[in-house]
């Protein structure tokens, strides 16, 4: 059985008012994302996500075309997150971002 493909589309929008955005969203997450060394054609990263609780994830994306990829993501514990951070890509910075989610 083949793995499901993810189709990526990214859009650049004007930044909305943050206070209004927080009022509309059911969940807000603070995310720290760090890219790791990985094999050719694969992008690997770890994320620390804080919302109602703190969670950690390891993700690998394998490109199939300019807009599609296979994504494998698994939840990990804090100790594995710390171990994987030791594999940080040489030129990688930790990205800080806020994700706003709304479930209808």
XYZ file of C-alpha atoms in Angstrom:
104
model
C 0.000 0.000 0.000
C 1.376 3.411 -0.900
C 1.654 6.279 1.539
C -0.807 9.176 1.210
C 0.509 12.277 -0.536
C 0.208 15.693 1.022
C -0.517 18.583 -1.339
C 1.031 21.807 -0.115
C -0.316 25.219 -0.955
C 0.951 28.332 0.749
C -0.580 31.766 0.591
C 0.761 35.133 1.594
C -1.890 37.269 3.298
C -1.949 40.549 5.174
C -1.407 39.993 8.876
C -4.791 40.073 10.656
C -5.376 41.815 13.959
C -3.948 39.413 16.550
C -6.512 40.179 19.247
C -9.411 39.540 16.839
C -7.735 36.384 15.573
C -7.322 35.007 19.112
C -11.010 35.729 19.816
C -12.083 33.754 16.718
C -9.855 30.716 17.198
C -10.588 27.696 19.331
C -6.884 26.870 19.836
C -3.681 28.885 19.861
C -0.300 27.147 19.921
C 3.169 28.543 20.471
C 5.598 26.486 18.390
C 9.371 26.108 18.380
C 10.582 24.332 15.235
C 14.135 23.176 14.517
C 15.367 21.518 11.322
C 17.648 18.494 11.619
C 20.364 16.945 9.497
C 18.769 14.434 7.138
C 19.394 12.410 4.024
C 19.147 13.896 0.551
C 15.540 14.568 -0.520
C 14.172 14.413 3.028
C 13.463 17.332 5.353
C 13.465 16.449 9.053
C 12.386 18.643 11.960
C 11.334 18.589 15.589
C 8.633 20.746 17.108
C 7.776 21.747 20.626
C 4.135 22.848 20.727
C 2.567 24.537 23.728
C -1.179 25.090 23.963
C -3.296 23.563 26.683
C -0.339 21.193 27.207
C 3.239 20.785 25.992
C 3.744 18.292 23.137
C 6.708 17.218 20.999
C 6.793 15.934 17.406
C 9.333 14.541 14.942
C 8.453 15.011 11.264
C 10.084 13.852 8.036
C 8.924 15.095 4.635
C 9.985 13.427 1.428
C 9.385 15.505 -1.711
C 7.642 13.808 -4.623
C 7.157 16.949 -6.740
C 7.240 20.727 -6.286
C 3.807 20.621 -4.569
C 3.488 17.127 -3.152
C 5.293 15.181 -0.472
C 4.929 12.226 1.838
C 4.876 13.360 5.456
C 5.612 11.068 8.369
C 4.966 12.599 11.777
C 5.029 11.034 15.206
C 4.594 12.339 18.692
C 7.694 11.939 20.863
C 8.534 12.536 24.515
C 10.666 15.352 25.915
C 13.775 13.143 26.275
C 13.685 12.093 22.586
C 13.089 15.708 21.563
C 16.255 16.724 23.431
C 18.233 13.853 21.828
C 17.018 14.789 18.335
C 17.954 18.437 18.887
C 21.575 17.259 18.976
C 21.118 16.470 15.250
C 20.317 20.119 14.434
C 21.344 21.094 10.906
C 24.500 23.234 10.994
C 22.846 26.353 9.580
C 19.448 25.850 11.272
C 17.892 28.388 13.585
C 14.983 27.577 15.848
C 11.859 29.168 14.386
C 9.288 30.599 16.800
C 5.719 30.893 15.549
C 2.132 31.064 16.688
C -0.491 28.811 15.098
C -4.163 29.755 15.276
C -6.662 26.934 14.722
C -10.416 26.976 14.346
C -12.491 23.809 14.206
C -16.012 24.350 12.898
